[in-house]
C-alpha cells in the first residue's frame, strides 16, 4: 500500500514541478539557439552585414540549462540558430542531450532546424548522436530564386542534397519550411506541393512575421493561409488532416489521392498563442518567453554569478510567470521585438 501511495505522491509532486504559465499553458517545448552566426543572408531575415558581433556559450553551459529545464517538464528540445550546423560541438551536445530523462523517464524528443547547407555531410552523424527529427528551411524549389533569397550562390543544389541525405539517414519525417514573402516566392506554392509529393517530405508554409533585421515586414507582405489554400486547390483538391497534438502550430493537409503532406503555419492570420507550449533560450543564454517579447531574462547571468541549479529553477519559474498571453502582430501599437529572428533562434 505504502508503495502505491508513494508513487501517487511522487506523480503528484512531478506534476507540481512542471512549468505552467499564468495562462494555464504547460511549457514542454524548449528551443535552444546554439549560435547566432549564419552562412546565409536571407533577404527577409538578415541585413547582409558581415562582421556583426555574435554570441555563443560553451556547449556544457547549454547542456546545464537544458538539464535544469528538462527537470521542469520540458519534453522536446529543438536546436536552432543562427545556423546550428556551424556550431562546433553540436553532435556532442546532441549526444549528451539524448542521455537526459524527462519527468516521465523517457529521452527528450530532439529536433533541429537548419538551412541545410552543411547537411549532406552531417546527416548521419546527427542521427548517430541522437537527433530524431529535422526541419530544413527552403524558400524556393528553383535554383536561381533560391540563391536570390539566400544571397549565396549554389545554395539550392547543396540543400537539396542535404534533404535527401537526411531522408536516407532516417531523420524522418523530414520537414521543409518555406517562409512566403509577397513579391519573392508566392509563386512557389504549387512547385512546393509537387516537391512534397515527389520527394516524400512534409512541406510547411509559414506566414512572414515582423522579425527581420531590415524591418521589411508590412501587412501586405504576408501571404495569408487562405491564399495558400487557394493556390494548393488550383493544383489539386486538398483534404484537411487531423492535428498530431493540441499544441501543433501547423494546419495539415494532404491531396485527394493522399500523396504529399502540406502544413500551413499562420501566426499572423490565425495565431495559435492559446496553445503555446514554448520557451526559447538565445545563444547568449537569455530566456525568451515569446518571439515578440520586449525583454530577455538572463539565465546565463545566474550561472555566471555561481548560481545553483535550485536558483536557476527559481529564476526559470519567475520568468515563466511573465509569459505573454499572445503576440500583437498587426494590431495598432504593436511593438517590434527586442531582437531579430537570427538573434532569437527560429
Ligand atoms: N538557420 C536555420 C534555418 O535556416 O532553418 C535556423 C534558424 S532560422 C532563423 C529558422 C527559421 O526561421 C527559418 O525557417 C527561417 O526561414 C525562419 N524565419 C526567419 N525570419 C522569419 C520571419 N520574419 N518570419 C517567419 N519565419 C522566419
GROMACS .gro file of C-alpha atoms and ligand atoms in nm:
model
  373
    1UNK     CA    1   0.000   0.000   0.000
    2UNK     CA    2   0.279   0.235   0.103
    3UNK     CA    3   0.443   0.193  -0.239
    4UNK     CA    4   0.121   0.279  -0.424
    5UNK     CA    5   0.077   0.586  -0.206
    6UNK     CA    6   0.439   0.680  -0.256
    7UNK     CA    7   0.410   0.654  -0.629
    8UNK     CA    8   0.089   0.861  -0.628
    9UNK     CA    9   0.264   1.126  -0.422
   10UNK     CA   10   0.567   1.117  -0.647
   11UNK     CA   11   0.346   1.154  -0.953
   12UNK     CA   12   0.160   1.443  -0.792
   13UNK     CA   13   0.490   1.608  -0.697
   14UNK     CA   14   0.617   1.553  -1.050
   15UNK     CA   15   0.309   1.727  -1.186
   16UNK     CA   16   0.352   2.017  -0.949
   17UNK     CA   17   0.708   2.062  -1.070
   18UNK     CA   18   0.611   2.113  -1.432
   19UNK     CA   19   0.621   2.462  -1.574
   20UNK     CA   20   0.274   2.607  -1.613
   21UNK     CA   21   0.246   2.969  -1.727
   22UNK     CA   22  -0.005   3.219  -1.583
   23UNK     CA   23  -0.241   3.143  -1.872
   24UNK     CA   24  -0.260   2.774  -1.780
   25UNK     CA   25  -0.033   2.650  -2.061
   26UNK     CA   26   0.212   2.370  -1.987
   27UNK     CA   27   0.559   2.461  -2.112
   28UNK     CA   28   0.709   2.144  -2.257
   29UNK     CA   29   0.898   2.265  -2.561
   30UNK     CA   30   1.243   2.431  -2.537
   31UNK     CA   31   1.422   2.588  -2.834
   32UNK     CA   32   1.792   2.647  -2.787
   33UNK     CA   33   1.989   2.868  -3.023
   34UNK     CA   34   2.345   2.735  -3.026
   35UNK     CA   35   2.490   3.021  -3.230
   36UNK     CA   36   2.364   3.336  -3.394
   37UNK     CA   37   2.611   3.305  -3.680
   38UNK     CA   38   2.462   3.212  -4.014
   39UNK     CA   39   2.611   3.126  -4.352
   40UNK     CA   40   2.304   3.257  -4.537
   41UNK     CA   41   2.184   3.614  -4.562
   42UNK     CA   42   1.819   3.556  -4.642
   43UNK     CA   43   1.670   3.880  -4.764
   44UNK     CA   44   1.382   3.877  -4.515
   45UNK     CA   45   1.595   3.782  -4.214
   46UNK     CA   46   1.940   3.943  -4.221
   47UNK     CA   47   2.083   4.273  -4.337
   48UNK     CA   48   2.375   4.103  -4.507
   49UNK     CA   49   2.620   4.298  -4.289
   50UNK     CA   50   2.931   4.095  -4.228
   51UNK     CA   51   3.127   4.114  -3.909
   52UNK     CA   52   2.838   4.176  -3.671
   53UNK     CA   53   2.906   4.068  -3.313
   54UNK     CA   54   2.786   3.720  -3.234
   55UNK     CA   55   2.723   3.527  -2.921
   56UNK     CA   56   2.787   3.165  -2.827
   57UNK     CA   57   2.829   2.988  -2.496
   58UNK     CA   58   3.031   2.676  -2.422
   59UNK     CA   59   2.838   2.360  -2.508
   60UNK     CA   60   2.840   2.248  -2.142
   61UNK     CA   61   2.652   2.563  -2.045
   62UNK     CA   62   2.369   2.491  -2.290
   63UNK     CA   63   2.366   2.137  -2.157
   64UNK     CA   64   2.333   2.250  -1.797
   65UNK     CA   65   2.050   2.488  -1.881
   66UNK     CA   66   1.874   2.215  -2.082
   67UNK     CA   67   1.911   1.970  -1.792
   68UNK     CA   68   1.751   2.213  -1.550
   69UNK     CA   69   1.467   2.280  -1.795
   70UNK     CA   70   1.410   1.906  -1.852
   71UNK     CA   71   1.375   1.867  -1.476
   72UNK     CA   72   1.087   2.113  -1.501
   73UNK     CA   73   0.888   1.917  -1.756
   74UNK     CA   74   1.047   2.002  -2.090
   75UNK     CA   75   0.992   1.706  -2.322
   76UNK     CA   76   1.104   1.837  -2.657
   77UNK     CA   77   1.423   2.026  -2.737
   78UNK     CA   78   1.484   2.188  -3.074
   79UNK     CA   79   1.832   2.317  -3.157
   80UNK     CA   80   1.840   2.617  -3.384
   81UNK     CA   81   2.031   2.937  -3.453
   82UNK     CA   82   2.165   3.127  -3.647
   83UNK     CA   83   2.273   2.818  -3.835
   84UNK     CA   84   2.319   2.533  -3.585
   85UNK     CA   85   2.530   2.319  -3.820
   86UNK     CA   86   2.802   2.585  -3.800
   87UNK     CA   87   2.837   2.520  -3.430
   88UNK     CA   88   3.137   2.321  -3.317
   89UNK     CA   89   3.047   2.058  -3.063
   90UNK     CA   90   2.692   2.023  -3.193
   91UNK     CA   91   2.700   1.643  -3.210
   92UNK     CA   92   2.849   1.625  -2.858
   93UNK     CA   93   2.566   1.841  -2.734
   94UNK     CA   94   2.309   1.618  -2.904
   95UNK     CA   95   2.467   1.306  -2.761
   96UNK     CA   96   2.453   1.447  -2.409
   97UNK     CA   97   2.101   1.582  -2.451
   98UNK     CA   98   1.985   1.238  -2.563
   99UNK     CA   99   2.103   1.100  -2.226
  100UNK     CA  100   1.877   1.334  -2.027
  101UNK     CA  101   1.550   1.192  -1.897
  102UNK     CA  102   1.219   1.376  -1.893
  103UNK     CA  103   0.990   1.364  -1.589
  104UNK     CA  104   0.821   1.054  -1.728
  105UNK     CA  105   1.158   0.880  -1.768
  106UNK     CA  106   1.192   0.891  -2.145
  107UNK     CA  107   1.461   1.057  -2.355
  108UNK     CA  108   1.367   1.407  -2.474
  109UNK     CA  109   1.248   1.440  -2.830
  110UNK     CA  110   1.544   1.603  -3.010
  111UNK     CA  111   1.482   1.811  -3.322
  112UNK     CA  112   1.688   2.059  -3.521
  113UNK     CA  113   1.616   2.339  -3.767
  114UNK     CA  114   1.879   2.409  -4.033
  115UNK     CA  115   1.922   2.582  -4.364
  116UNK     CA  116   2.062   2.251  -4.493
  117UNK     CA  117   2.381   2.391  -4.647
  118UNK     CA  118   2.605   2.154  -4.447
  119UNK     CA  119   2.351   1.878  -4.403
  120UNK     CA  120   2.463   1.631  -4.665
  121UNK     CA  121   2.791   1.567  -4.487
  122UNK     CA  122   2.642   1.582  -4.136
  123UNK     CA  123   2.310   1.394  -4.158
  124UNK     CA  124   2.441   1.057  -4.044
  125UNK     CA  125   2.647   1.188  -3.755
  126UNK     CA  126   2.350   1.393  -3.635
  127UNK     CA  127   2.133   1.081  -3.636
  128UNK     CA  128   2.404   0.879  -3.460
  129UNK     CA  129   2.429   1.148  -3.194
  130UNK     CA  130   2.059   1.107  -3.111
  131UNK     CA  131   1.875   1.355  -3.332
  132UNK     CA  132   1.526   1.227  -3.408
  133UNK     CA  133   1.381   1.483  -3.646
  134UNK     CA  134   1.497   1.761  -3.872
  135UNK     CA  135   1.342   2.064  -4.036
  136UNK     CA  136   1.515   2.218  -4.335
  137UNK     CA  137   1.437   2.573  -4.441
  138UNK     CA  138   1.389   2.620  -4.816
  139UNK     CA  139   1.217   2.923  -4.958
  140UNK     CA  140   1.210   2.815  -5.325
  141UNK     CA  141   1.246   2.499  -5.532
  142UNK     CA  142   1.418   2.686  -5.809
  143UNK     CA  143   1.798   2.726  -5.801
  144UNK     CA  144   1.813   3.083  -5.925
  145UNK     CA  145   1.535   3.208  -5.696
  146UNK     CA  146   1.684   3.021  -5.403
  147UNK     CA  147   2.019   3.193  -5.448
  148UNK     CA  148   1.846   3.531  -5.480
  149UNK     CA  149   1.673   3.478  -5.144
  150UNK     CA  150   1.968   3.326  -4.952
  151UNK     CA  151   2.224   3.556  -5.123
  152UNK     CA  152   2.459   3.256  -5.153
  153UNK     CA  153   2.530   3.115  -5.499
  154UNK     CA  154   2.492   2.740  -5.549
  155UNK     CA  155   2.294   2.701  -5.230
  156UNK     CA  156   1.991   2.521  -5.377
  157UNK     CA  157   2.177   2.214  -5.501
  158UNK     CA  158   2.351   2.171  -5.168
  159UNK     CA  159   2.031   2.198  -4.968
  160UNK     CA  160   1.852   1.954  -5.196
  161UNK     CA  161   2.131   1.703  -5.141
  162UNK     CA  162   2.104   1.773  -4.768
  163UNK     CA  163   1.731   1.698  -4.764
  164UNK     CA  164   1.789   1.370  -4.946
  165UNK     CA  165   2.076   1.275  -4.714
  166UNK     CA  166   1.856   1.342  -4.411
  167UNK     CA  167   1.591   1.110  -4.552
  168UNK     CA  168   1.849   0.840  -4.622
  169UNK     CA  169   1.980   0.876  -4.267
  170UNK     CA  170   1.630   0.808  -4.137
  171UNK     CA  171   1.572   1.152  -3.985
  172UNK     CA  172   1.209   1.108  -4.074
  173UNK     CA  173   0.981   1.273  -4.138
  174UNK     CA  174   1.193   1.545  -4.297
  175UNK     CA  175   1.005   1.873  -4.283
  176UNK     CA  176   1.078   2.155  -4.524
  177UNK     CA  177   0.979   2.503  -4.405
  178UNK     CA  178   0.913   2.780  -4.656
  179UNK     CA  179   0.851   3.137  -4.544
  180UNK     CA  180   0.629   3.304  -4.801
  181UNK     CA  181   0.702   3.666  -4.872
  182UNK     CA  182   0.496   3.856  -5.125
  183UNK     CA  183   0.694   3.954  -5.430
  184UNK     CA  184   0.964   3.696  -5.360
  185UNK     CA  185   0.821   3.346  -5.365
  186UNK     CA  186   0.442   3.320  -5.351
  187UNK     CA  187   0.457   3.157  -5.695
  188UNK     CA  188   0.645   2.867  -5.534
  189UNK     CA  189   0.338   2.722  -5.358
  190UNK     CA  190   0.243   2.478  -5.634
  191UNK     CA  191   0.605   2.380  -5.711
  192UNK     CA  192   0.645   2.301  -5.340
  193UNK     CA  193   0.326   2.090  -5.347
  194UNK     CA  194   0.486   1.885  -5.626
  195UNK     CA  195   0.811   1.874  -5.431
  196UNK     CA  196   0.635   1.726  -5.126
  197UNK     CA  197   0.480   1.454  -5.340
  198UNK     CA  198   0.794   1.373  -5.537
  199UNK     CA  199   1.047   1.389  -5.254
  200UNK     CA  200   0.828   1.241  -4.979
  201UNK     CA  201   0.881   1.533  -4.740
  202UNK     CA  202   0.636   1.741  -4.538
  203UNK     CA  203   0.633   2.096  -4.674
  204UNK     CA  204   0.517   2.370  -4.441
  205UNK     CA  205   0.442   2.723  -4.549
  206UNK     CA  206   0.496   2.991  -4.287
  207UNK     CA  207   0.343   3.335  -4.283
  208UNK     CA  208   0.609   3.604  -4.271
  209UNK     CA  209   0.640   3.767  -3.929
  210UNK     CA  210   0.787   4.108  -3.833
  211UNK     CA  211   1.121   3.973  -3.710
  212UNK     CA  212   1.378   4.064  -3.974
  213UNK     CA  213   1.681   4.288  -3.927
  214UNK     CA  214   1.576   4.504  -4.220
  215UNK     CA  215   1.221   4.558  -4.100
  216UNK     CA  216   1.078   4.461  -4.440
  217UNK     CA  217   0.751   4.346  -4.291
  218UNK     CA  218   0.421   4.510  -4.378
  219UNK     CA  219   0.074   4.350  -4.351
  220UNK     CA  220   0.074   4.334  -4.732
  221UNK     CA  221   0.398   4.134  -4.740
  222UNK     CA  222   0.223   3.841  -4.569
  223UNK     CA  223   0.084   3.564  -4.790
  224UNK     CA  224  -0.209   3.452  -4.574
  225UNK     CA  225  -0.330   3.098  -4.508
  226UNK     CA  226  -0.643   3.145  -4.722
  227UNK     CA  227  -0.437   3.242  -5.025
  228UNK     CA  228  -0.202   2.945  -4.975
  229UNK     CA  229  -0.502   2.710  -4.956
  230UNK     CA  230  -0.643   2.857  -5.278
  231UNK     CA  231  -0.314   2.811  -5.461
  232UNK     CA  232  -0.295   2.449  -5.343
  233UNK     CA  233  -0.654   2.387  -5.460
  234UNK     CA  234  -0.565   2.524  -5.802
  235UNK     CA  235  -0.321   2.233  -5.824
  236UNK     CA  236  -0.535   1.951  -5.677
  237UNK     CA  237  -0.820   1.916  -5.425
  238UNK     CA  238  -0.687   1.935  -5.071
  239UNK     CA  239  -0.800   1.736  -4.768
  240UNK     CA  240  -0.757   1.858  -4.408
  241UNK     CA  241  -0.572   1.620  -4.177
  242UNK     CA  242  -0.626   1.590  -3.801
  243UNK     CA  243  -0.370   1.770  -3.584
  244UNK     CA  244  -0.099   1.549  -3.430
  245UNK     CA  245  -0.124   1.736  -3.098
  246UNK     CA  246  -0.318   2.024  -2.945
  247UNK     CA  247  -0.006   2.243  -2.942
  248UNK     CA  248   0.066   2.179  -3.311
  249UNK     CA  249   0.127   2.504  -3.495
  250UNK     CA  250   0.055   2.381  -3.849
  251UNK     CA  251  -0.282   2.321  -4.011
  252UNK     CA  252  -0.220   1.997  -4.204
  253UNK     CA  253  -0.338   1.893  -4.548
  254UNK     CA  254  -0.289   1.620  -4.800
  255UNK     CA  255  -0.427   1.592  -5.151
  256UNK     CA  256  -0.727   1.392  -5.275
  257UNK     CA  257  -0.504   1.094  -5.358
  258UNK     CA  258  -0.331   1.100  -5.017
  259UNK     CA  259   0.010   1.172  -5.169
  260UNK     CA  260   0.214   1.453  -5.012
  261UNK     CA  261   0.169   1.648  -4.691
  262UNK     CA  262   0.147   2.023  -4.657
  263UNK     CA  263   0.128   2.228  -4.340
  264UNK     CA  264   0.040   2.593  -4.311
  265UNK     CA  265   0.172   2.782  -4.010
  266UNK     CA  266  -0.025   3.102  -3.982
  267UNK     CA  267   0.099   3.302  -3.682
  268UNK     CA  268  -0.028   3.625  -3.837
  269UNK     CA  269  -0.378   3.546  -3.969
  270UNK     CA  270  -0.463   3.252  -3.738
  271UNK     CA  271  -0.248   3.296  -3.430
  272UNK     CA  272  -0.205   2.984  -3.216
  273UNK     CA  273  -0.077   3.152  -2.899
  274UNK     CA  274  -0.355   2.990  -2.692
  275UNK     CA  275  -0.174   2.656  -2.728
  276UNK     CA  276   0.181   2.787  -2.699
  277UNK     CA  277   0.398   2.540  -2.509
  278UNK     CA  278   0.731   2.702  -2.596
  279UNK     CA  279   1.014   2.879  -2.430
  280UNK     CA  280   1.334   2.989  -2.602
  281UNK     CA  281   1.694   3.018  -2.497
  282UNK     CA  282   1.909   3.254  -2.703
  283UNK     CA  283   2.268   3.169  -2.796
  284UNK     CA  284   2.388   3.405  -2.519
  285UNK     CA  285   2.180   3.226  -2.258
  286UNK     CA  286   1.879   3.454  -2.226
  287UNK     CA  287   1.528   3.313  -2.187
  288UNK     CA  288   1.262   3.448  -2.419
  289UNK     CA  289   0.904   3.370  -2.335
  290UNK     CA  290   0.769   3.478  -2.676
  291UNK     CA  291   0.922   3.554  -3.017
  292UNK     CA  292   0.779   3.903  -2.974
  293UNK     CA  293   0.893   3.966  -2.616
  294UNK     CA  294   1.018   4.311  -2.534
  295UNK     CA  295   1.284   4.176  -2.299
  296UNK     CA  296   1.507   3.877  -2.228
  297UNK     CA  297   1.571   3.702  -1.896
  298UNK     CA  298   1.936   3.638  -1.827
  299UNK     CA  299   1.960   3.275  -1.715
  300UNK     CA  300   2.328   3.268  -1.805
  301UNK     CA  301   2.380   3.561  -1.570
  302UNK     CA  302   2.252   3.342  -1.284
  303UNK     CA  303   2.509   3.077  -1.381
  304UNK     CA  304   2.789   3.328  -1.411
  305UNK     CA  305   2.720   3.451  -1.060
  306UNK     CA  306   2.772   3.093  -0.942
  307UNK     CA  307   2.400   3.021  -0.903
  308UNK     CA  308   2.299   2.668  -0.806
  309UNK     CA  309   2.055   2.454  -1.003
  310UNK     CA  310   1.788   2.546  -0.747
  311UNK     CA  311   1.849   2.916  -0.812
  312UNK     CA  312   1.819   2.851  -1.184
  313UNK     CA  313   1.490   2.669  -1.124
  314UNK     CA  314   1.357   2.964  -0.926
  315UNK     CA  315   1.470   3.206  -1.197
  316UNK     CA  316   1.304   2.998  -1.470
  317UNK     CA  317   0.979   2.974  -1.273
  318UNK     CA  318   0.973   3.351  -1.215
  319UNK     CA  319   1.038   3.405  -1.585
  320UNK     CA  320   0.762   3.170  -1.699
  321UNK     CA  321   0.525   3.359  -1.469
  322UNK     CA  322   0.577   3.652  -1.705
  323UNK     CA  323   0.497   3.465  -2.027
  324UNK     CA  324   0.284   3.678  -2.254
  325UNK     CA  325  -0.073   3.568  -2.330
  326UNK     CA  326  -0.025   3.631  -2.702
  327UNK     CA  327   0.152   3.841  -2.961
  328UNK     CA  328   0.001   4.156  -3.109
  329UNK     CA  329   0.123   4.141  -3.471
  330UNK     CA  330  -0.075   4.374  -3.695
  331UNK     CA  331  -0.254   4.548  -3.408
  332UNK     CA  332  -0.224   4.923  -3.352
  333UNK     CA  333   0.062   4.986  -3.110
  334UNK     CA  334   0.244   4.662  -3.199
  335UNK     CA  335   0.598   4.697  -3.070
  336UNK     CA  336   0.878   4.532  -3.259
  337UNK     CA  337   1.052   4.261  -3.058
  338UNK     CA  338   1.378   4.344  -2.881
  339UNK     CA  339   1.575   4.106  -3.111
  340UNK     CA  340   1.552   3.990  -3.471
  341UNK     CA  341   1.492   3.623  -3.562
  342UNK     CA  342   1.857   3.534  -3.622
  343UNK     CA  343   1.946   3.655  -3.270
  344UNK     CA  344   1.650   3.479  -3.108
  345UNK     CA  345   1.657   3.137  -3.270
  346UNK     CA  346   1.372   3.037  -3.500
  347LIG     N1  347   1.942   2.872  -3.993
  347LIG     C1  348   1.836   2.780  -3.959
  347LIG     C2  349   1.733   2.773  -4.068
  347LIG     O1  350   1.751   2.839  -4.171
  347LIG     O2  351   1.637   2.698  -4.053
  347LIG     C3  352   1.769   2.807  -3.826
  347LIG     C4  353   1.739   2.948  -3.787
  347LIG     S1  354   1.622   3.031  -3.891
  347LIG     C5  355   1.612   3.188  -3.808
  347LIG     C6  356   1.475   2.945  -3.851
  347LIG     C7  357   1.356   2.968  -3.938
  347LIG     O3  358   1.304   3.097  -3.917
  347LIG     C8  359   1.382   2.956  -4.087
  347LIG     O4  360   1.290   2.864  -4.141
  347LIG     C9  361   1.353   3.094  -4.138
  347LIG     O5  362   1.303   3.091  -4.267
  347LIG    C10  363   1.250   3.141  -4.038
  347LIG     N2  364   1.234   3.284  -4.034
  347LIG    C11  365   1.331   3.378  -4.030
  347LIG     N3  366   1.275   3.502  -4.028
  347LIG    C12  367   1.140   3.484  -4.032
  347LIG    C13  368   1.029   3.572  -4.033
  347LIG     N4  369   1.047   3.704  -4.029
  347LIG     N5  370   0.905   3.521  -4.038
  347LIG    C14  371   0.888   3.386  -4.041
  347LIG     N6  372   0.988   3.297  -4.038
  347LIG    C15  373   1.113   3.345  -4.035
   0.00000   0.00000   0.00000
